[in-house]
Amino acid sequence: MLKFCSIFSKSKSKNLFLLRSRTKSTSRSQSSPAAYTFSRRIFPYSKHSSLLARVSISRVPPSRSFATDSEARDSIEYDVVVVGAGPAGLSAAIRLKQLCHQKGADLSVCVVEKGAEVGAHIISGNVFEPRALDELLPQWKQEEAPINTPVSSDKFWFLTKNRAISLPSPFHNKGNYVISLSQLVRWLGAKAEELGVEIYPGFAASEILYDANNKVIGIGTNDMGIAKDGSKKENFQRGVEVKGRITLLAEGCRGSLSEKIIGRYNLREKGGAEHQTYALGIKEVWEIDERKHQPGAVLHTLGWPLDHKTYGGSFLYHMKDNQISIGFVVALNYQNPFMNPYEEFQKFKHHPAIRQYLEGGTVIQYGARTLNEGGFQSIPYPVFPGGAIIGCSAGFLNVPKIKGTHTAMKSGMLAAEVTFGVLNEGLDMDMYWKALRNSWIWDELYKARNYRPAFEYGLIPGLALSGLEHYLLRGKHPFTLKHGKADHEATNAAQLHSPIQYPKADGVLSFDVPTSLHRSNTNHEHDQPPHLRLRDPKIPETVNLPVYAAPESRYCPARVYEYVADEHNQLKLQINAQNCLHCKACDIKDPKQNIEWTVPEGGGGPGYSVM
Amino acid sequence: MKIMVAIKRVIDYAVKIRVKPDKSGVVTQNVKMSMNPFCEIALEEALRIRESGLASEVVAVTMGPSQCLDTLRTGLAMGADRGIHVDSTSALHPLHVAKILRNLVQIEKPSLIILGKQAIDDDCNQTGQMVAGLLNWPQGTFASKVVLDKEKEEVTVDREVDDGIETVQLKLPAVITTDLRLNQPRYATLPNIMKAKSKPIKKFTPQELNVEIKSDLEIVEVTEPPKRKAGVMVSSVDELIEKLKNEAKVI
């Protein structure tokens, strides 16, 4: 155990002491803030100070004491409330308003979004299949949707340490486009507002509202202006209740409210679904040398640097304006607790066949997010009393295609159509389940259902079955493979593995986490209770650290979790909640499921614009 | 009594700034913009003065292209009563802004103008002072505390200066620019954002206000600050002295 501790406490504690001395100093120049009256704005001057200020020292309080209020909240009522302004949420909102215009009805639709702007929390590969958009807004091209780089080539490589072996591409990307999903969602947001949808970014839905019959009647937004110790600050603002006759949850993968609803109404059992499985995707957008840029070029790789037991790979998509999206995806059922997906990504960029694109370029943005890999087997029953779950919160990503945007959008559209029927014609929301099963989403996901589970048997069997599926079977077989263990259960004890030595960042192709984090434009109001809650505060030091060598200090792409020596030289968990990218990896991968991701004050989190 | 608050739409403070490849400025496309943090503090102070009963109306003014309306709506959502948008697509330097504000003052006739001490994009720290000069009004800049005495028509301002806090008493009408420690701006609540949609915004152009936007400043080049060079580790005091003497030439 001592061995593990020394590896990750060495460099980090040094940073911490640097940080401590910085915040203690009270330099008197005009532009430096006094620590005690830190306004809700951290001083924006030098890049350096804002980097350090970002990492706040927040010990998790032993008992949560929040400003529990019997003070009544303002209540606003709508016909439909959508949580999350992503592809699914906005497609649902747009479809609802379209139906209203078509049929002469009038429904008020409100979308609440925790990001500071629509699109700020949107990150995805993304090779976009326009199938759902063609149905939703057929005039998207004339209306100048930011979809203008058709796929021009489709490559698939198997990487070894020094070579790249070209394999036949399993994808059919003809007719698809390389896009920035954040940009597309911003455009969708504008379209939704044109149709009369009310979108409120900067408001985090933190609780579900129920009536006396256990029916969902809306959501409550976060109280704002609570200090770290739970007391009210001078700008304390009570949250509001946003009530809806129907509530649609579109929070994306591992949505915090969606997970609660799935648990409360037993939606996995009800739908006969297995547990959901996930992967963590880490991505950078680079501006590269124009001579190396091939707009529409699509590349995927498998193999190095991951081993045969770990499912994952990379993507490299050329967008427009000499920009490329490059990213690395690692399935979260990896076994080695020393695995560090961020470092694997940085290592990957040094491969000779990859670095050739990056040399001479600069990184524009960085980000990370988990994604669903459970596919067909993991779709829960998506309807609950008072609403439904749409998009990745339910989980419609097509894993072999690595696309989930089109199915998320279609699920939103279907939910909107059923919702319209419920509110205007007295239909049952359960029709949504039926609508899904009769749609091309079901068809697609059914055909794709065995690709991912086959990799539980290893990389080669997985590839073999993929080939078989792709060329011969195409989903037409009677069996459905099951998933392996749940991601959090798959982590082995640290004693079964040895620490992985990752190369140091060179600052040109690979970077350390603080540098990358700065490029995500992420920030949170520092004086708020940490939004990452430990169900049992003792478990990190009694289980995570000794048994698993603190995997959270490795899989978190924002370095939120650090073990730091305290006054007695005991390692204690420090949660730098301010760094959080809202990726949800910790909620998924924590071995004892002790970490609960809850939503922080609205407006915080990453600021993606081209991701 | 009316208070006028000038607010500016700038690149959000948390965004990583990039210089354009042609060095003509910074990248503003696809970049998050927000209200200047000092302007938020200025607006918050104006709202507090109104809420204490000493003022009747808070008017928020912004200048720039049509996207500035978003920032103005945020100001209205925080609690301003009315908005004024001076529509201009050309670059507005502090002197232009000051002249426009002076001409707006002649129309609106506020007793107090509150501005942020500087904008975080240009760090000029000039507009408030110029407005006071053009109007011949007293100014209290870098305010960390503002106390209004309505009967005596005076405002007492604690200013943060290099050697401490300086307290000045200004006869109204006056100009105040706000510093960081003055207050903590409020959050705009959902009901207020909805109410803000119906608050009136009056539009002007610089021509209507008789101000010519003639640029007497030309930005020649914008570059990133030089990267900090790595330090050099020395192994002994003698080596340090030798380096200070011969390399750095400071002793």
PDB file of C-alpha atoms in Angstrom, chain A residues 402-551:
ATOM      1  CA  ILE A 402     -20.565   4.653 -32.319  1.00  0.00           C
ATOM      2  CA  LYS A 403     -23.505   6.941 -32.883  1.00  0.00           C
ATOM      3  CA  GLY A 404     -26.168   7.954 -30.434  1.00  0.00           C
ATOM      4  CA  THR A 405     -27.213  11.401 -31.553  1.00  0.00           C
ATOM      5  CA  HIS A 406     -29.693  10.273 -34.199  1.00  0.00           C
ATOM      6  CA  THR A 407     -31.381   7.761 -31.909  1.00  0.00           C
ATOM      7  CA  ALA A 408     -31.471  10.265 -29.039  1.00  0.00           C
ATOM      8  CA  MET A 409     -33.163  12.810 -31.280  1.00  0.00           C
ATOM      9  CA  LYS A 410     -35.664  10.240 -32.579  1.00  0.00           C
ATOM     10  CA  SER A 411     -36.494   9.126 -29.033  1.00  0.00           C
ATOM     11  CA  GLY A 412     -37.194  12.758 -28.148  1.00  0.00           C
ATOM     12  CA  MET A 413     -39.424  13.150 -31.175  1.00  0.00           C
ATOM     13  CA  LEU A 414     -41.385   9.982 -30.358  1.00  0.00           C
ATOM     14  CA  ALA A 415     -41.818  11.076 -26.754  1.00  0.00           C
ATOM     15  CA  ALA A 416     -43.096  14.450 -27.972  1.00  0.00           C
ATOM     16  CA  GLU A 417     -45.658  12.805 -30.233  1.00  0.00           C
ATOM     17  CA  VAL A 418     -46.963  10.631 -27.425  1.00  0.00           C
ATOM     18  CA  THR A 419     -46.896  13.567 -24.986  1.00  0.00           C
ATOM     19  CA  PHE A 420     -49.001  15.585 -27.395  1.00  0.00           C
ATOM     20  CA  GLY A 421     -51.471  12.714 -27.506  1.00  0.00           C
ATOM     21  CA  VAL A 422     -51.497  12.460 -23.711  1.00  0.00           C
ATOM     22  CA  LEU A 423     -52.161  16.152 -23.155  1.00  0.00           C
ATOM     23  CA  ASN A 424     -54.644  16.678 -25.976  1.00  0.00           C
ATOM     24  CA  GLU A 425     -56.334  13.367 -26.562  1.00  0.00           C
ATOM     25  CA  GLY A 426     -56.102  11.615 -23.218  1.00  0.00           C
ATOM     26  CA  LEU A 427     -53.713   8.916 -24.422  1.00  0.00           C
ATOM     27  CA  ASP A 428     -51.462   6.956 -22.105  1.00  0.00           C
ATOM     28  CA  MET A 429     -47.778   7.798 -21.765  1.00  0.00           C
ATOM     29  CA  ASP A 430     -47.050   4.065 -21.931  1.00  0.00           C
ATOM     30  CA  MET A 431     -47.584   4.427 -25.675  1.00  0.00           C
ATOM     31  CA  TYR A 432     -44.026   5.775 -25.733  1.00  0.00           C
ATOM     32  CA  TRP A 433     -42.651   2.301 -25.025  1.00  0.00           C
ATOM     33  CA  LYS A 434     -44.734   0.955 -27.884  1.00  0.00           C
ATOM     34  CA  ALA A 435     -43.646   3.771 -30.178  1.00  0.00           C
ATOM     35  CA  LEU A 436     -39.989   3.049 -29.443  1.00  0.00           C
ATOM     36  CA  ARG A 437     -40.388  -0.634 -30.177  1.00  0.00           C
ATOM     37  CA  ASN A 438     -42.045   0.117 -33.503  1.00  0.00           C
ATOM     38  CA  SER A 439     -39.414   2.606 -34.597  1.00  0.00           C
ATOM     39  CA  TRP A 440     -36.141   2.317 -36.439  1.00  0.00           C
ATOM     40  CA  ILE A 441     -34.363   2.899 -33.130  1.00  0.00           C
ATOM     41  CA  TRP A 442     -35.433  -0.566 -31.975  1.00  0.00           C
ATOM     42  CA  ASP A 443     -34.571  -2.132 -35.309  1.00  0.00           C
ATOM     43  CA  GLU A 444     -31.107  -0.611 -35.333  1.00  0.00           C
ATOM     44  CA  LEU A 445     -30.284  -1.393 -31.732  1.00  0.00           C
ATOM     45  CA  TYR A 446     -31.591  -4.933 -32.022  1.00  0.00           C
ATOM     46  CA  LYS A 447     -29.306  -5.616 -34.994  1.00  0.00           C
ATOM     47  CA  ALA A 448     -26.346  -4.140 -33.124  1.00  0.00           C
ATOM     48  CA  ARG A 449     -26.978  -5.922 -29.834  1.00  0.00           C
ATOM     49  CA  ASN A 450     -24.208  -8.515 -29.821  1.00  0.00           C
ATOM     50  CA  TYR A 451     -21.185  -6.538 -30.950  1.00  0.00           C
ATOM     51  CA  ARG A 452     -20.195  -5.113 -27.627  1.00  0.00           C
ATOM     52  CA  PRO A 453     -21.002  -8.093 -25.377  1.00  0.00           C
ATOM     53  CA  ALA A 454     -18.844 -10.304 -27.621  1.00  0.00           C
ATOM     54  CA  PHE A 455     -15.788  -8.377 -26.459  1.00  0.00           C
ATOM     55  CA  GLU A 456     -16.320  -9.736 -22.955  1.00  0.00           C
ATOM     56  CA  TYR A 457     -14.563 -12.813 -24.319  1.00  0.00           C
ATOM     57  CA  GLY A 458     -11.522 -10.790 -25.336  1.00  0.00           C
ATOM     58  CA  LEU A 459     -10.368  -8.582 -28.182  1.00  0.00           C
ATOM     59  CA  ILE A 460      -9.879 -11.297 -30.799  1.00  0.00           C
ATOM     60  CA  PRO A 461     -13.149 -13.150 -30.200  1.00  0.00           C
ATOM     61  CA  GLY A 462     -14.854  -9.767 -30.174  1.00  0.00           C
ATOM     62  CA  LEU A 463     -13.353  -8.768 -33.501  1.00  0.00           C
ATOM     63  CA  ALA A 464     -14.135 -12.177 -34.933  1.00  0.00           C
ATOM     64  CA  LEU A 465     -17.774 -11.949 -33.969  1.00  0.00           C
ATOM     65  CA  SER A 466     -17.904  -8.386 -35.252  1.00  0.00           C
ATOM     66  CA  GLY A 467     -16.709  -9.571 -38.638  1.00  0.00           C
ATOM     67  CA  LEU A 468     -19.222 -12.391 -38.599  1.00  0.00           C
ATOM     68  CA  GLU A 469     -22.044 -10.080 -37.617  1.00  0.00           C
ATOM     69  CA  HIS A 470     -21.099  -7.456 -40.115  1.00  0.00           C
ATOM     70  CA  TYR A 471     -20.705  -9.608 -43.199  1.00  0.00           C
ATOM     71  CA  LEU A 472     -22.967 -12.562 -42.503  1.00  0.00           C
ATOM     72  CA  LEU A 473     -25.367 -12.557 -39.620  1.00  0.00           C
ATOM     73  CA  ARG A 474     -26.391  -8.876 -39.349  1.00  0.00           C
ATOM     74  CA  GLY A 475     -28.262  -9.430 -36.144  1.00  0.00           C
ATOM     75  CA  LYS A 476     -30.308 -12.292 -37.540  1.00  0.00           C
ATOM     76  CA  HIS A 477     -29.584 -14.891 -34.932  1.00  0.00           C
ATOM     77  CA  PRO A 478     -31.642 -16.186 -32.073  1.00  0.00           C
ATOM     78  CA  PHE A 479     -29.284 -15.424 -29.197  1.00  0.00           C
ATOM     79  CA  THR A 480     -28.664 -12.227 -27.337  1.00  0.00           C
ATOM     80  CA  LEU A 481     -25.373 -12.083 -25.473  1.00  0.00           C
ATOM     81  CA  LYS A 482     -25.435 -10.728 -21.963  1.00  0.00           C
ATOM     82  CA  HIS A 483     -23.206  -8.075 -20.507  1.00  0.00           C
ATOM     83  CA  GLY A 484     -20.469  -8.965 -18.079  1.00  0.00           C
ATOM     84  CA  LYS A 485     -20.248  -7.566 -14.585  1.00  0.00           C
ATOM     85  CA  ALA A 486     -21.392  -4.061 -13.851  1.00  0.00           C
ATOM     86  CA  ASP A 487     -18.601  -1.568 -14.470  1.00  0.00           C
ATOM     87  CA  HIS A 488     -18.023  -0.789 -10.810  1.00  0.00           C
ATOM     88  CA  GLU A 489     -17.823  -4.458  -9.918  1.00  0.00           C
ATOM     89  CA  ALA A 490     -15.297  -5.239 -12.615  1.00  0.00           C
ATOM     90  CA  THR A 491     -12.385  -3.468 -10.952  1.00  0.00           C
ATOM     91  CA  ASN A 492      -9.888  -5.924  -9.496  1.00  0.00           C
ATOM     92  CA  ALA A 493      -8.093  -5.374  -6.232  1.00  0.00           C
ATOM     93  CA  ALA A 494      -4.859  -3.470  -6.701  1.00  0.00           C
ATOM     94  CA  GLN A 495      -2.750  -6.338  -5.447  1.00  0.00           C
ATOM     95  CA  LEU A 496      -3.570  -8.294  -8.617  1.00  0.00           C
ATOM     96  CA  HIS A 497      -1.983  -5.661 -10.824  1.00  0.00           C
ATOM     97  CA  SER A 498       1.049  -3.469 -10.851  1.00  0.00           C
ATOM     98  CA  PRO A 499       1.065   0.297 -11.311  1.00  0.00           C
ATOM     99  CA  ILE A 500       1.290   1.484 -14.911  1.00  0.00           C
ATOM    100  CA  GLN A 501       4.072   3.916 -15.647  1.00  0.00           C
ATOM    101  CA  TYR A 502       2.759   6.561 -17.978  1.00  0.00           C
ATOM    102  CA  PRO A 503       5.166   8.807 -19.873  1.00  0.00           C
ATOM    103  CA  LYS A 504       5.409  12.410 -18.760  1.00  0.00           C
ATOM    104  CA  ALA A 505       3.537  14.990 -20.802  1.00  0.00           C
ATOM    105  CA  ASP A 506       5.730  16.735 -23.350  1.00  0.00           C
ATOM    106  CA  GLY A 507       3.633  19.881 -23.535  1.00  0.00           C
ATOM    107  CA  VAL A 508       3.453  19.649 -27.328  1.00  0.00           C
ATOM    108  CA  LEU A 509       1.430  16.535 -28.107  1.00  0.00           C
ATOM    109  CA  SER A 510       0.520  15.448 -24.605  1.00  0.00           C
ATOM    110  CA  PHE A 511      -0.385  17.571 -21.634  1.00  0.00           C
ATOM    111  CA  ASP A 512      -0.974  17.351 -17.920  1.00  0.00           C
ATOM    112  CA  VAL A 513      -4.476  17.476 -16.517  1.00  0.00           C
ATOM    113  CA  PRO A 514      -4.437  21.100 -15.259  1.00  0.00           C
ATOM    114  CA  THR A 515      -3.364  22.363 -18.690  1.00  0.00           C
ATOM    115  CA  SER A 516      -6.088  20.347 -20.395  1.00  0.00           C
ATOM    116  CA  LEU A 517      -8.650  21.362 -17.819  1.00  0.00           C
ATOM    117  CA  HIS A 518      -7.983  25.004 -18.517  1.00  0.00           C
ATOM    118  CA  ARG A 519      -8.941  24.355 -22.117  1.00  0.00           C
ATOM    119  CA  SER A 520     -12.325  23.010 -21.112  1.00  0.00           C
ATOM    120  CA  ASN A 521     -13.348  26.445 -19.793  1.00  0.00           C
ATOM    121  CA  THR A 522     -14.723  24.663 -16.778  1.00  0.00           C
ATOM    122  CA  ASN A 523     -15.485  26.460 -13.571  1.00  0.00           C
ATOM    123  CA  HIS A 524     -17.898  26.447 -10.681  1.00  0.00           C
ATOM    124  CA  GLU A 525     -18.709  28.961  -8.005  1.00  0.00           C
ATOM    125  CA  HIS A 526     -16.063  27.832  -5.548  1.00  0.00           C
ATOM    126  CA  ASP A 527     -17.962  28.619  -2.364  1.00  0.00           C
ATOM    127  CA  GLN A 528     -20.690  26.037  -2.636  1.00  0.00           C
ATOM    128  CA  PRO A 529     -21.117  22.626  -1.043  1.00  0.00           C
ATOM    129  CA  PRO A 530     -19.226  19.988  -3.032  1.00  0.00           C
ATOM    130  CA  HIS A 531     -21.667  18.413  -5.461  1.00  0.00           C
ATOM    131  CA  LEU A 532     -19.864  15.083  -5.329  1.00  0.00           C
ATOM    132  CA  ARG A 533     -21.264  13.405  -2.257  1.00  0.00           C
ATOM    133  CA  LEU A 534     -19.960  10.402  -0.414  1.00  0.00           C
ATOM    134  CA  ARG A 535     -22.652   8.108   0.870  1.00  0.00           C
ATOM    135  CA  ASP A 536     -20.227   6.910   3.525  1.00  0.00           C
ATOM    136  CA  PRO A 537     -17.365   9.353   4.129  1.00  0.00           C
ATOM    137  CA  LYS A 538     -15.093   6.664   5.560  1.00  0.00           C
ATOM    138  CA  ILE A 539     -15.036   4.396   2.523  1.00  0.00           C
ATOM    139  CA  PRO A 540     -12.399   6.262   0.479  1.00  0.00           C
ATOM    140  CA  GLU A 541      -9.758   5.783   3.148  1.00  0.00           C
ATOM    141  CA  THR A 542     -10.909   2.336   4.277  1.00  0.00           C
ATOM    142  CA  VAL A 543     -11.727   0.710   0.935  1.00  0.00           C
ATOM    143  CA  ASN A 544     -10.863   2.724  -2.163  1.00  0.00           C
ATOM    144  CA  LEU A 545      -7.332   3.526  -1.079  1.00  0.00           C
ATOM    145  CA  PRO A 546      -6.112   0.269   0.507  1.00  0.00           C
ATOM    146  CA  VAL A 547      -7.982  -2.211  -1.695  1.00  0.00           C
ATOM    147  CA  TYR A 548      -8.173  -0.496  -5.066  1.00  0.00           C
ATOM    148  CA  ALA A 549      -5.343   2.050  -4.807  1.00  0.00           C
ATOM    149  CA  ALA A 550      -7.765   4.928  -5.269  1.00  0.00           C
ATOM    150  CA  PRO A 551      -8.976   4.418  -8.864  1.00  0.00           C
TER     151      PRO A 551
END
